[in-house]
PDB file of C-alpha atoms in Angstrom:
ATOM      1  CA  MET U   1      32.948  54.304 263.491  1.00 69.00           C
ATOM      2  CA  ARG U   2      29.891  52.070 263.859  1.00 75.00           C
ATOM      3  CA  TYR U   3      29.163  52.424 260.150  1.00 70.00           C
ATOM      4  CA  VAL U   4      32.696  51.304 259.254  1.00 74.00           C
ATOM      5  CA  LEU U   5      32.552  48.277 261.585  1.00 82.00           C
ATOM      6  CA  GLN U   6      29.190  47.209 260.144  1.00 80.00           C
ATOM      7  CA  LYS U   7      30.591  47.328 256.631  1.00 79.00           C
ATOM      8  CA  ILE U   8      33.737  45.396 257.562  1.00 82.00           C
ATOM      9  CA  VAL U   9      31.738  42.635 259.265  1.00 86.00           C
ATOM     10  CA  PHE U  10      29.368  42.409 256.303  1.00 85.00           C
ATOM     11  CA  TYR U  11      32.218  42.020 253.826  1.00 84.00           C
ATOM     12  CA  ILE U  12      33.965  39.411 255.984  1.00 87.00           C
ATOM     13  CA  VAL U  13      30.792  37.300 255.920  1.00 89.00           C
ATOM     14  CA  ALA U  14      30.433  37.891 252.169  1.00 87.00           C
ATOM     15  CA  PHE U  15      34.039  36.784 251.656  1.00 86.00           C
ATOM     16  CA  TRP U  16      33.428  33.545 253.586  1.00 88.00           C
ATOM     17  CA  ALA U  17      30.314  32.845 251.507  1.00 88.00           C
ATOM     18  CA  ALA U  18      32.245  33.504 248.303  1.00 84.00           C
ATOM     19  CA  LEU U  19      35.023  31.134 249.411  1.00 85.00           C
ATOM     20  CA  THR U  20      32.456  28.409 250.075  1.00 87.00           C
ATOM     21  CA  LEU U  21      30.909  28.838 246.632  1.00 85.00           C
ATOM     22  CA  ASN U  22      34.397  28.921 245.161  1.00 80.00           C
ATOM     23  CA  PHE U  23      35.022  25.492 246.697  1.00 81.00           C
ATOM     24  CA  VAL U  24      31.681  23.930 245.728  1.00 81.00           C
ATOM     25  CA  LEU U  25      31.061  25.141 242.165  1.00 76.00           C
ATOM     26  CA  PRO U  26      34.145  23.681 240.422  1.00 69.00           C
ATOM     27  CA  ARG U  27      33.407  20.289 241.983  1.00 71.00           C
ATOM     28  CA  LEU U  28      29.905  20.318 240.508  1.00 73.00           C
ATOM     29  CA  MET U  29      31.338  20.597 237.002  1.00 66.00           C
ATOM     30  CA  PRO U  30      31.650  17.431 234.910  1.00 67.00           C
ATOM     31  CA  GLY U  31      35.115  15.985 234.432  1.00 64.00           C
ATOM     32  CA  ASN U  32      38.083  15.387 236.687  1.00 66.00           C
ATOM     33  CA  PRO U  33      41.449  17.190 236.597  1.00 67.00           C
ATOM     34  CA  VAL U  34      43.175  14.012 237.758  1.00 71.00           C
ATOM     35  CA  ASP U  35      41.947  12.134 234.682  1.00 73.00           C
ATOM     36  CA  ILE U  36      43.213  14.960 232.477  1.00 69.00           C
ATOM     37  CA  MET U  37      46.646  14.800 234.075  1.00 68.00           C
ATOM     38  CA  LEU U  38      46.724  11.004 233.826  1.00 73.00           C
ATOM     39  CA  SER U  39      45.826  11.127 230.145  1.00 75.00           C
ATOM     40  CA  LYS U  40      48.868  13.329 229.586  1.00 68.00           C
ATOM     41  CA  LEU U  41      51.116  10.997 231.554  1.00 66.00           C
ATOM     42  CA  ALA U  42      49.706   7.920 229.791  1.00 73.00           C
ATOM     43  CA  GLN U  43      51.229   9.136 226.530  1.00 70.00           C
ATOM     44  CA  ARG U  44      54.677   8.529 228.012  1.00 66.00           C
ATOM     45  CA  GLY U  45      53.952   5.138 229.565  1.00 70.00           C
ATOM     46  CA  PRO U  46      51.612   3.147 231.820  1.00 74.00           C
ATOM     47  CA  VAL U  47      50.171   4.872 234.874  1.00 71.00           C
ATOM     48  CA  THR U  48      50.078   2.936 238.157  1.00 76.00           C
ATOM     49  CA  PRO U  49      47.445   3.336 240.920  1.00 78.00           C
ATOM     50  CA  GLU U  50      50.157   4.804 243.135  1.00 74.00           C
ATOM     51  CA  THR U  51      50.726   7.527 240.524  1.00 73.00           C
ATOM     52  CA  ARG U  52      47.027   8.341 240.474  1.00 73.00           C
ATOM     53  CA  GLN U  53      46.887   8.611 244.258  1.00 74.00           C
ATOM     54  CA  ALA U  54      49.969  10.851 244.290  1.00 72.00           C
ATOM     55  CA  ILE U  55      48.410  13.186 241.696  1.00 71.00           C
ATOM     56  CA  GLU U  56      45.142  13.300 243.654  1.00 70.00           C
ATOM     57  CA  LEU U  57      47.026  14.347 246.772  1.00 66.00           C
ATOM     58  CA  LEU U  58      49.032  16.876 244.788  1.00 63.00           C
ATOM     59  CA  LEU U  59      45.958  18.492 243.244  1.00 61.00           C
ATOM     60  CA  GLY U  60      43.852  18.297 246.397  1.00 60.00           C
ATOM     61  CA  THR U  61      41.102  16.171 244.805  1.00 61.00           C
ATOM     62  CA  ASP U  62      41.512  12.893 246.680  1.00 60.00           C
ATOM     63  CA  SER U  63      38.372  10.868 245.911  1.00 59.00           C
ATOM     64  CA  GLN U  64      38.826   8.885 249.129  1.00 64.00           C
ATOM     65  CA  GLN U  65      38.775  12.012 251.283  1.00 69.00           C
ATOM     66  CA  PRO U  66      35.365  13.217 252.597  1.00 77.00           C
ATOM     67  CA  ILE U  67      34.125  16.471 251.091  1.00 77.00           C
ATOM     68  CA  LEU U  68      34.060  18.165 254.514  1.00 83.00           C
ATOM     69  CA  ASP U  69      37.720  17.343 255.067  1.00 81.00           C
ATOM     70  CA  GLN U  70      38.506  18.724 251.622  1.00 78.00           C
ATOM     71  CA  TYR U  71      36.657  21.926 252.555  1.00 84.00           C
ATOM     72  CA  VAL U  72      38.597  22.356 255.788  1.00 84.00           C
ATOM     73  CA  GLN U  73      41.848  21.645 253.983  1.00 81.00           C
ATOM     74  CA  TYR U  74      40.946  24.147 251.263  1.00 80.00           C
ATOM     75  CA  MET U  75      40.192  26.893 253.808  1.00 84.00           C
ATOM     76  CA  GLY U  76      43.494  26.237 255.556  1.00 84.00           C
ATOM     77  CA  GLN U  77      45.405  26.427 252.283  1.00 80.00           C
ATOM     78  CA  VAL U  78      43.724  29.699 251.327  1.00 82.00           C
ATOM     79  CA  LEU U  79      44.604  31.288 254.656  1.00 81.00           C
ATOM     80  CA  THR U  80      48.249  30.235 254.237  1.00 82.00           C
ATOM     81  CA  GLY U  81      48.442  31.390 250.611  1.00 79.00           C
ATOM     82  CA  ASN U  82      48.777  27.870 249.186  1.00 80.00           C
ATOM     83  CA  LEU U  83      46.448  27.773 246.162  1.00 81.00           C
ATOM     84  CA  GLY U  84      47.606  24.389 244.849  1.00 79.00           C
ATOM     85  CA  ILE U  85      49.180  23.189 241.609  1.00 79.00           C
ATOM     86  CA  SER U  86      47.820  24.086 238.185  1.00 83.00           C
ATOM     87  CA  VAL U  87      46.921  21.242 235.835  1.00 77.00           C
ATOM     88  CA  THR U  88      46.972  23.507 232.783  1.00 80.00           C
ATOM     89  CA  PHE U  89      50.458  24.855 233.498  1.00 82.00           C
ATOM     90  CA  PHE U  90      51.749  21.830 235.421  1.00 75.00           C
ATOM     91  CA  PRO U  91      53.910  21.772 237.492  1.00 75.00           C
ATOM     92  CA  ALA U  92      53.648  25.546 238.091  1.00 84.00           C
ATOM     93  CA  PRO U  93      51.855  26.616 241.302  1.00 87.00           C
ATOM     94  CA  VAL U  94      48.622  28.553 240.894  1.00 87.00           C
ATOM     95  CA  SER U  95      50.108  31.555 242.698  1.00 88.00           C
ATOM     96  CA  GLN U  96      52.906  31.707 240.127  1.00 90.00           C
ATOM     97  CA  VAL U  97      50.474  31.586 237.196  1.00 90.00           C
ATOM     98  CA  ILE U  98      48.369  34.370 238.723  1.00 90.00           C
ATOM     99  CA  SER U  99      51.393  36.523 239.529  1.00 90.00           C
ATOM    100  CA  GLN U 100      52.579  36.242 235.921  1.00 89.00           C
ATOM    101  CA  THR U 101      49.236  36.998 234.230  1.00 89.00           C
ATOM    102  CA  LEU U 102      47.642  39.459 236.663  1.00 87.00           C
ATOM    103  CA  PRO U 103      49.958  42.438 235.947  1.00 87.00           C
ATOM    104  CA  TRP U 104      49.111  42.229 232.235  1.00 88.00           C
ATOM    105  CA  THR U 105      45.386  42.326 232.942  1.00 86.00           C
ATOM    106  CA  ILE U 106      45.595  45.126 235.500  1.00 85.00           C
ATOM    107  CA  GLY U 107      47.756  47.176 233.156  1.00 85.00           C
ATOM    108  CA  LEU U 108      45.418  46.776 230.194  1.00 85.00           C
ATOM    109  CA  ILE U 109      41.903  46.484 231.641  1.00 83.00           C
ATOM    110  CA  GLY U 110      42.575  48.713 234.653  1.00 83.00           C
ATOM    111  CA  ILE U 111      43.990  51.662 232.722  1.00 87.00           C
ATOM    112  CA  SER U 112      41.327  51.308 230.016  1.00 88.00           C
ATOM    113  CA  THR U 113      38.538  51.258 232.624  1.00 87.00           C
ATOM    114  CA  VAL U 114      39.886  54.357 234.368  1.00 88.00           C
ATOM    115  CA  ILE U 115      40.275  56.217 231.061  1.00 91.00           C
ATOM    116  CA  SER U 116      36.763  55.339 229.886  1.00 91.00           C
ATOM    117  CA  PHE U 117      35.294  56.326 233.268  1.00 91.00           C
ATOM    118  CA  LEU U 118      37.060  59.696 233.434  1.00 92.00           C
ATOM    119  CA  LEU U 119      36.274  60.553 229.814  1.00 92.00           C
ATOM    120  CA  GLY U 120      32.684  59.336 230.061  1.00 91.00           C
ATOM    121  CA  VAL U 121      31.907  61.158 233.307  1.00 92.00           C
ATOM    122  CA  GLY U 122      33.622  64.351 232.156  1.00 92.00           C
ATOM    123  CA  LEU U 123      31.896  64.423 228.783  1.00 92.00           C
ATOM    124  CA  GLY U 124      28.577  63.381 230.316  1.00 92.00           C
ATOM    125  CA  GLN U 125      28.850  66.242 232.791  1.00 92.00           C
ATOM    126  CA  LEU U 126      29.324  68.744 229.973  1.00 91.00           C
ATOM    127  CA  ALA U 127      26.541  67.169 227.891  1.00 90.00           C
ATOM    128  CA  GLY U 128      24.093  67.382 230.803  1.00 91.00           C
ATOM    129  CA  TRP U 129      25.096  70.975 231.567  1.00 90.00           C
ATOM    130  CA  LYS U 130      24.706  72.056 227.926  1.00 87.00           C
ATOM    131  CA  ARG U 131      21.646  70.138 226.829  1.00 85.00           C
ATOM    132  CA  GLY U 132      20.998  70.177 223.098  1.00 82.00           C
ATOM    133  CA  SER U 133      24.621  70.885 222.193  1.00 85.00           C
ATOM    134  CA  TRP U 134      26.618  68.889 219.670  1.00 86.00           C
ATOM    135  CA  LEU U 135      28.166  66.873 222.502  1.00 87.00           C
ATOM    136  CA  ASP U 136      24.719  65.943 223.772  1.00 85.00           C
ATOM    137  CA  ASN U 137      23.778  64.756 220.288  1.00 86.00           C
ATOM    138  CA  VAL U 138      26.902  62.560 220.075  1.00 86.00           C
ATOM    139  CA  ILE U 139      25.813  60.368 223.006  1.00 87.00           C
ATOM    140  CA  PRO U 140      23.536  58.091 220.894  1.00 84.00           C
ATOM    141  CA  VAL U 141      26.543  57.343 218.675  1.00 83.00           C
ATOM    142  CA  THR U 142      28.706  56.365 221.657  1.00 83.00           C
ATOM    143  CA  THR U 143      25.980  54.164 223.122  1.00 81.00           C
ATOM    144  CA  MET U 144      25.786  52.394 219.765  1.00 82.00           C
ATOM    145  CA  PHE U 145      29.321  51.079 220.342  1.00 81.00           C
ATOM    146  CA  GLN U 146      28.210  49.733 223.709  1.00 78.00           C
ATOM    147  CA  SER U 147      25.319  47.816 222.136  1.00 79.00           C
ATOM    148  CA  VAL U 148      27.587  46.251 219.513  1.00 80.00           C
ATOM    149  CA  PRO U 149      28.720  42.709 220.462  1.00 76.00           C
ATOM    150  CA  TYR U 150      32.086  42.993 222.150  1.00 74.00           C
ATOM    151  CA  PHE U 151      33.878  40.378 220.083  1.00 77.00           C
ATOM    152  CA  TRP U 152      32.520  41.870 216.850  1.00 84.00           C
ATOM    153  CA  LEU U 153      33.877  45.321 217.679  1.00 84.00           C
ATOM    154  CA  ALA U 154      37.248  43.792 218.557  1.00 84.00           C
ATOM    155  CA  LEU U 155      37.359  41.866 215.277  1.00 87.00           C
ATOM    156  CA  ILE U 156      36.427  44.973 213.282  1.00 89.00           C
ATOM    157  CA  LEU U 157      39.261  46.962 214.896  1.00 88.00           C
ATOM    158  CA  VAL U 158      41.676  44.097 214.277  1.00 88.00           C
ATOM    159  CA  PHE U 159      40.665  43.990 210.624  1.00 89.00           C
ATOM    160  CA  LEU U 160      40.810  47.768 210.043  1.00 90.00           C
ATOM    161  CA  LEU U 161      43.701  48.912 212.243  1.00 90.00           C
ATOM    162  CA  GLY U 162      45.675  45.661 212.298  1.00 86.00           C
ATOM    163  CA  SER U 163      45.249  44.140 208.833  1.00 86.00           C
ATOM    164  CA  VAL U 164      44.064  46.783 206.352  1.00 86.00           C
ATOM    165  CA  TRP U 165      46.120  49.753 207.577  1.00 88.00           C
ATOM    166  CA  GLN U 166      48.512  47.770 209.834  1.00 86.00           C
ATOM    167  CA  ILE U 167      48.803  50.540 212.393  1.00 89.00           C
ATOM    168  CA  PHE U 168      48.866  48.286 215.458  1.00 89.00           C
ATOM    169  CA  PRO U 169      49.895  44.661 216.088  1.00 88.00           C
ATOM    170  CA  ILE U 170      47.009  42.221 216.301  1.00 84.00           C
ATOM    171  CA  ASN U 171      48.235  39.791 218.967  1.00 84.00           C
ATOM    172  CA  GLY U 172      50.588  39.335 221.894  1.00 84.00           C
ATOM    173  CA  GLY U 173      51.548  41.537 224.802  1.00 85.00           C
ATOM    174  CA  TYR U 174      54.922  42.693 223.446  1.00 84.00           C
ATOM    175  CA  ASP U 175      57.410  42.040 220.650  1.00 83.00           C
ATOM    176  CA  VAL U 176      59.112  38.826 221.738  1.00 76.00           C
ATOM    177  CA  TRP U 177      61.717  39.036 218.965  1.00 77.00           C
ATOM    178  CA  GLU U 178      63.076  42.536 219.552  1.00 73.00           C
ATOM    179  CA  THR U 179      62.567  43.167 223.275  1.00 74.00           C
ATOM    180  CA  SER U 180      63.085  41.266 226.511  1.00 75.00           C
ATOM    181  CA  PRO U 181      60.913  41.724 229.638  1.00 79.00           C
ATOM    182  CA  GLY U 182      62.253  44.305 232.053  1.00 77.00           C
ATOM    183  CA  TRP U 183      61.962  47.893 233.174  1.00 80.00           C
ATOM    184  CA  ASN U 184      63.487  49.410 230.069  1.00 81.00           C
ATOM    185  CA  ALA U 185      62.193  51.858 227.489  1.00 84.00           C
ATOM    186  CA  GLY U 186      62.073  49.323 224.671  1.00 83.00           C
ATOM    187  CA  PHE U 187      59.948  46.801 226.570  1.00 85.00           C
ATOM    188  CA  ILE U 188      57.581  49.411 228.038  1.00 87.00           C
ATOM    189  CA  GLY U 189      57.089  51.020 224.645  1.00 87.00           C
ATOM    190  CA  SER U 190      56.377  47.627 223.087  1.00 88.00           C
ATOM    191  CA  VAL U 191      53.813  46.815 225.796  1.00 88.00           C
ATOM    192  CA  ILE U 192      52.028  50.134 225.242  1.00 89.00           C
ATOM    193  CA  TYR U 193      52.102  49.651 221.470  1.00 90.00           C
ATOM    194  CA  HIS U 194      50.646  46.134 221.662  1.00 89.00           C
ATOM    195  CA  GLY U 195      48.049  47.157 224.271  1.00 87.00           C
ATOM    196  CA  THR U 196      46.707  50.192 222.402  1.00 90.00           C
ATOM    197  CA  LEU U 197      44.314  48.297 220.141  1.00 89.00           C
ATOM    198  CA  PRO U 198      42.684  46.143 222.874  1.00 88.00           C
ATOM    199  CA  ALA U 199      42.518  49.212 225.125  1.00 88.00           C
ATOM    200  CA  LEU U 200      40.781  51.160 222.353  1.00 89.00           C
ATOM    201  CA  THR U 201      38.223  48.358 222.090  1.00 87.00           C
ATOM    202  CA  ILE U 202      37.458  48.554 225.806  1.00 86.00           C
ATOM    203  CA  VAL U 203      37.201  52.352 225.843  1.00 88.00           C
ATOM    204  CA  LEU U 204      34.926  52.531 222.797  1.00 87.00           C
ATOM    205  CA  SER U 205      32.605  49.861 224.149  1.00 85.00           C
ATOM    206  CA  SER U 206      32.225  51.352 227.634  1.00 85.00           C
ATOM    207  CA  ILE U 207      32.522  55.135 227.368  1.00 89.00           C
ATOM    208  CA  GLY U 208      28.957  55.516 226.055  1.00 87.00           C
ATOM    209  CA  GLY U 209      27.413  54.032 229.196  1.00 87.00           C
ATOM    210  CA  TRP U 210      29.340  56.386 231.485  1.00 91.00           C
ATOM    211  CA  MET U 211      28.400  59.388 229.342  1.00 91.00           C
ATOM    212  CA  LEU U 212      24.701  58.516 229.212  1.00 88.00           C
ATOM    213  CA  GLY U 213      24.447  57.783 232.924  1.00 90.00           C
ATOM    214  CA  MET U 214      26.251  60.960 233.970  1.00 92.00           C
ATOM    215  CA  ARG U 215      24.307  63.080 231.475  1.00 91.00           C
ATOM    216  CA  ASN U 216      20.930  61.846 232.758  1.00 90.00           C
ATOM    217  CA  MET U 217      21.923  62.352 236.395  1.00 91.00           C
ATOM    218  CA  MET U 218      23.133  65.878 235.597  1.00 92.00           C
ATOM    219  CA  VAL U 219      19.792  66.734 233.966  1.00 89.00           C
ATOM    220  CA  SER U 220      17.930  65.387 237.001  1.00 90.00           C
ATOM    221  CA  THR U 221      20.196  67.169 239.480  1.00 90.00           C
ATOM    222  CA  LEU U 222      19.954  70.534 237.705  1.00 88.00           C
ATOM    223  CA  SER U 223      16.217  70.638 238.425  1.00 86.00           C
ATOM    224  CA  GLU U 224      16.755  70.416 242.197  1.00 87.00           C
ATOM    225  CA  ASP U 225      15.942  73.377 244.435  1.00 88.00           C
ATOM    226  CA  TYR U 226      19.494  73.824 245.722  1.00 87.00           C
ATOM    227  CA  ILE U 227      20.702  74.397 242.152  1.00 88.00           C
ATOM    228  CA  VAL U 228      18.098  77.112 241.688  1.00 87.00           C
ATOM    229  CA  THR U 229      19.173  78.634 245.001  1.00 89.00           C
ATOM    230  CA  ALA U 230      22.828  78.605 243.944  1.00 88.00           C
ATOM    231  CA  GLU U 231      21.921  80.341 240.686  1.00 86.00           C
ATOM    232  CA  ALA U 232      19.882  82.922 242.589  1.00 88.00           C
ATOM    233  CA  LYS U 233      22.913  83.691 244.753  1.00 87.00           C
ATOM    234  CA  GLY U 234      24.837  84.641 241.634  1.00 86.00           C
ATOM    235  CA  LEU U 235      27.474  81.918 241.896  1.00 87.00           C
ATOM    236  CA  ARG U 236      29.653  81.284 238.887  1.00 89.00           C
ATOM    237  CA  PRO U 237      28.262  78.680 236.449  1.00 86.00           C
ATOM    238  CA  ARG U 238      31.453  76.601 236.622  1.00 88.00           C
ATOM    239  CA  ARG U 239      31.182  76.369 240.405  1.00 89.00           C
ATOM    240  CA  ILE U 240      27.519  75.388 240.212  1.00 89.00           C
ATOM    241  CA  MET U 241      28.295  72.722 237.625  1.00 89.00           C
ATOM    242  CA  THR U 242      31.191  71.120 239.506  1.00 87.00           C
ATOM    243  CA  THR U 243      30.535  71.733 243.210  1.00 86.00           C
ATOM    244  CA  TYR U 244      26.749  71.522 243.330  1.00 87.00           C
ATOM    245  CA  ALA U 245      25.537  69.523 240.337  1.00 88.00           C
ATOM    246  CA  ALA U 246      28.358  67.146 239.355  1.00 88.00           C
ATOM    247  CA  ARG U 247      29.244  66.190 242.931  1.00 84.00           C
ATOM    248  CA  ASN U 248      25.753  64.793 243.511  1.00 84.00           C
ATOM    249  CA  ALA U 249      25.215  63.473 239.994  1.00 88.00           C
ATOM    250  CA  VAL U 250      28.397  61.396 240.043  1.00 86.00           C
ATOM    251  CA  LEU U 251      27.377  59.211 243.010  1.00 80.00           C
ATOM    252  CA  PRO U 252      25.688  56.431 240.954  1.00 82.00           C
ATOM    253  CA  SER U 253      28.620  56.451 238.539  1.00 85.00           C
ATOM    254  CA  VAL U 254      31.072  56.012 241.417  1.00 78.00           C
ATOM    255  CA  ALA U 255      29.199  52.906 242.549  1.00 74.00           C
ATOM    256  CA  GLY U 256      29.230  51.511 239.021  1.00 81.00           C
ATOM    257  CA  PHE U 257      32.914  52.341 238.674  1.00 82.00           C
ATOM    258  CA  ALA U 258      33.711  50.398 241.849  1.00 72.00           C
ATOM    259  CA  ILE U 259      32.053  47.289 240.458  1.00 72.00           C
ATOM    260  CA  SER U 260      33.849  47.733 237.127  1.00 78.00           C
ATOM    261  CA  LEU U 261      37.166  48.282 238.877  1.00 72.00           C
ATOM    262  CA  GLY U 262      36.655  45.194 240.978  1.00 66.00           C
ATOM    263  CA  PHE U 263      36.083  43.079 237.890  1.00 65.00           C
ATOM    264  CA  VAL U 264      39.254  44.467 236.289  1.00 68.00           C
ATOM    265  CA  VAL U 265      41.080  41.534 237.871  1.00 66.00           C
ATOM    266  CA  ALA U 266      38.805  39.129 236.011  1.00 61.00           C
ATOM    267  CA  GLY U 267      40.070  40.627 232.804  1.00 56.00           C
ATOM    268  CA  SER U 268      38.149  40.637 229.578  1.00 70.00           C
ATOM    269  CA  ILE U 269      38.109  37.077 228.319  1.00 77.00           C
ATOM    270  CA  VAL U 270      36.804  38.115 224.909  1.00 78.00           C
ATOM    271  CA  THR U 271      39.386  40.857 224.444  1.00 79.00           C
ATOM    272  CA  GLU U 272      42.293  38.720 225.597  1.00 82.00           C
ATOM    273  CA  ALA U 273      41.112  35.821 223.425  1.00 81.00           C
ATOM    274  CA  VAL U 274      40.737  37.957 220.276  1.00 83.00           C
ATOM    275  CA  PHE U 275      44.085  39.693 220.723  1.00 86.00           C
ATOM    276  CA  SER U 276      45.904  36.663 222.216  1.00 84.00           C
ATOM    277  CA  TYR U 277      46.783  38.846 225.188  1.00 87.00           C
ATOM    278  CA  PRO U 278      48.656  37.074 228.030  1.00 87.00           C
ATOM    279  CA  GLY U 279      46.283  38.162 230.787  1.00 85.00           C
ATOM    280  CA  ILE U 280      44.396  36.408 233.541  1.00 86.00           C
ATOM    281  CA  GLY U 281      41.280  36.132 231.354  1.00 82.00           C
ATOM    282  CA  SER U 282      43.149  33.856 228.959  1.00 84.00           C
ATOM    283  CA  ALA U 283      44.404  31.785 231.893  1.00 87.00           C
ATOM    284  CA  LEU U 284      40.840  31.442 233.198  1.00 85.00           C
ATOM    285  CA  LEU U 285      39.618  30.327 229.786  1.00 84.00           C
ATOM    286  CA  GLN U 286      42.306  27.633 229.627  1.00 84.00           C
ATOM    287  CA  ALA U 287      41.545  26.549 233.191  1.00 83.00           C
ATOM    288  CA  VAL U 288      37.850  26.051 232.383  1.00 80.00           C
ATOM    289  CA  GLY U 289      38.737  24.054 229.277  1.00 78.00           C
ATOM    290  CA  SER U 290      41.061  21.781 231.276  1.00 76.00           C
ATOM    291  CA  ASN U 291      38.837  21.471 234.382  1.00 73.00           C
ATOM    292  CA  ASP U 292      41.707  22.945 236.362  1.00 78.00           C
ATOM    293  CA  TYR U 293      40.028  23.253 239.777  1.00 76.00           C
ATOM    294  CA  ALA U 294      43.003  24.799 241.522  1.00 79.00           C
ATOM    295  CA  LEU U 295      43.604  27.518 238.933  1.00 85.00           C
ATOM    296  CA  MET U 296      39.897  28.338 238.638  1.00 82.00           C
ATOM    297  CA  GLN U 297      39.579  28.610 242.411  1.00 81.00           C
ATOM    298  CA  GLY U 298      42.692  30.769 242.630  1.00 86.00           C
ATOM    299  CA  ILE U 299      41.495  33.161 239.937  1.00 86.00           C
ATOM    300  CA  PHE U 300      37.983  33.327 241.408  1.00 83.00           C
ATOM    301  CA  LEU U 301      39.524  34.047 244.797  1.00 84.00           C
ATOM    302  CA  VAL U 302      41.474  36.994 243.409  1.00 84.00           C
ATOM    303  CA  ILE U 303      38.355  38.259 241.612  1.00 82.00           C
ATOM    304  CA  THR U 304      36.310  37.956 244.819  1.00 81.00           C
ATOM    305  CA  LEU U 305      38.885  39.853 246.839  1.00 82.00           C
ATOM    306  CA  SER U 306      39.092  42.630 244.261  1.00 81.00           C
ATOM    307  CA  VAL U 307      35.314  43.056 243.941  1.00 79.00           C
ATOM    308  CA  LEU U 308      34.683  43.028 247.689  1.00 82.00           C
ATOM    309  CA  GLY U 309      37.633  45.336 248.320  1.00 81.00           C
ATOM    310  CA  ALA U 310      36.502  47.803 245.663  1.00 77.00           C
ATOM    311  CA  ASN U 311      32.939  47.848 247.009  1.00 78.00           C
ATOM    312  CA  LEU U 312      34.176  48.342 250.574  1.00 79.00           C
ATOM    313  CA  LEU U 313      36.291  51.299 249.502  1.00 78.00           C
ATOM    314  CA  VAL U 314      33.341  52.835 247.667  1.00 75.00           C
ATOM    315  CA  ASP U 315      31.053  52.371 250.668  1.00 75.00           C
ATOM    316  CA  LEU U 316      33.602  54.195 252.797  1.00 75.00           C
ATOM    317  CA  LEU U 317      34.032  56.840 250.104  1.00 73.00           C
ATOM    318  CA  TYR U 318      30.266  57.283 249.948  1.00 68.00           C
ATOM    319  CA  SER U 319      30.256  58.164 253.628  1.00 67.00           C
ATOM    320  CA  LEU U 320      32.649  61.020 252.854  1.00 69.00           C
ATOM    321  CA  ILE U 321      30.884  62.260 249.720  1.00 63.00           C
ATOM    322  CA  ASP U 322      27.340  61.897 251.067  1.00 62.00           C
ATOM    323  CA  PRO U 323      27.092  62.289 254.882  1.00 61.00           C
ATOM    324  CA  ARG U 324      23.466  61.085 254.729  1.00 60.00           C
ATOM    325  CA  THR U 325      24.852  57.568 254.305  1.00 57.00           C
ATOM    326  CA  ARG U 326      26.356  57.634 257.798  1.00 56.00           C
ATOM    327  CA  ALA U 327      23.151  59.050 259.247  1.00 53.00           C
ATOM    328  CA  ARG U 328      21.120  56.078 257.965  1.00 54.00           C
ATOM    329  CA  ALA U 329      23.552  53.553 259.430  1.00 53.00           C
TER     330      ALA U 329
END
């Protein structure tokens, strides 16, 4: 119980620190979202000082308000779920923009990350158990995909599978002409069809790292004394591989998976940009280009919550997998 309380307190403090950085960093960037909004309004007519002041109050960037007061106001808005108004998608609230883009990112990046982790760990376990086999020799090829620049791999797949052979669509999240959003077979099938190519890019670029890490940990674990003891007892090889070797070898991969899963919410900006995918990564890219403080802060807040939450769950899971963790607390 003490171990759990220590972890919860630590992550509460980390969350407060992340919120403070989330407030400070966008305000250190050059530019002003109010000026961007005024430039848009100026195309329709003259802008009065009263209009400027109203927009500053609306966006929470009142230049006349002290920075400390802005910080207190920001913390209060976060606690009440009010993330402000987006400049990029004005007049839509930030919470609405996030709620519309986040499911696309979680569906694509989340499922792809889980698939690459399960395949990589499973294949790495077999490669480490059967050293020198054909599967073990394939690992350098898979790691080559990981070393290839991400955008280049995505462009190659778009060119081969989207343009040359035209197997998959090259942009969008679904067919806007033939399907309408909803829980129906046509829309779900269209989403899966459009998401296959970007998902394949993510899996190919990340599976090699999981395989290599799990393979090396399996080789190191198999030389431990308790593995030799299990073999001397005459236990079945499958039981030794899964219960004794893989259970201990997978611990570093679980920690890495937690970090990867936490950053799923951030999306893959490169992937979503190449495939014009309507995820939160594309929204973040547009927010940075428009100096949209509110949207950037909202997205960073969601990313922070997901990363801290994933790491907290893994710390608690570690205490179940490895009891030595609780003993050191």
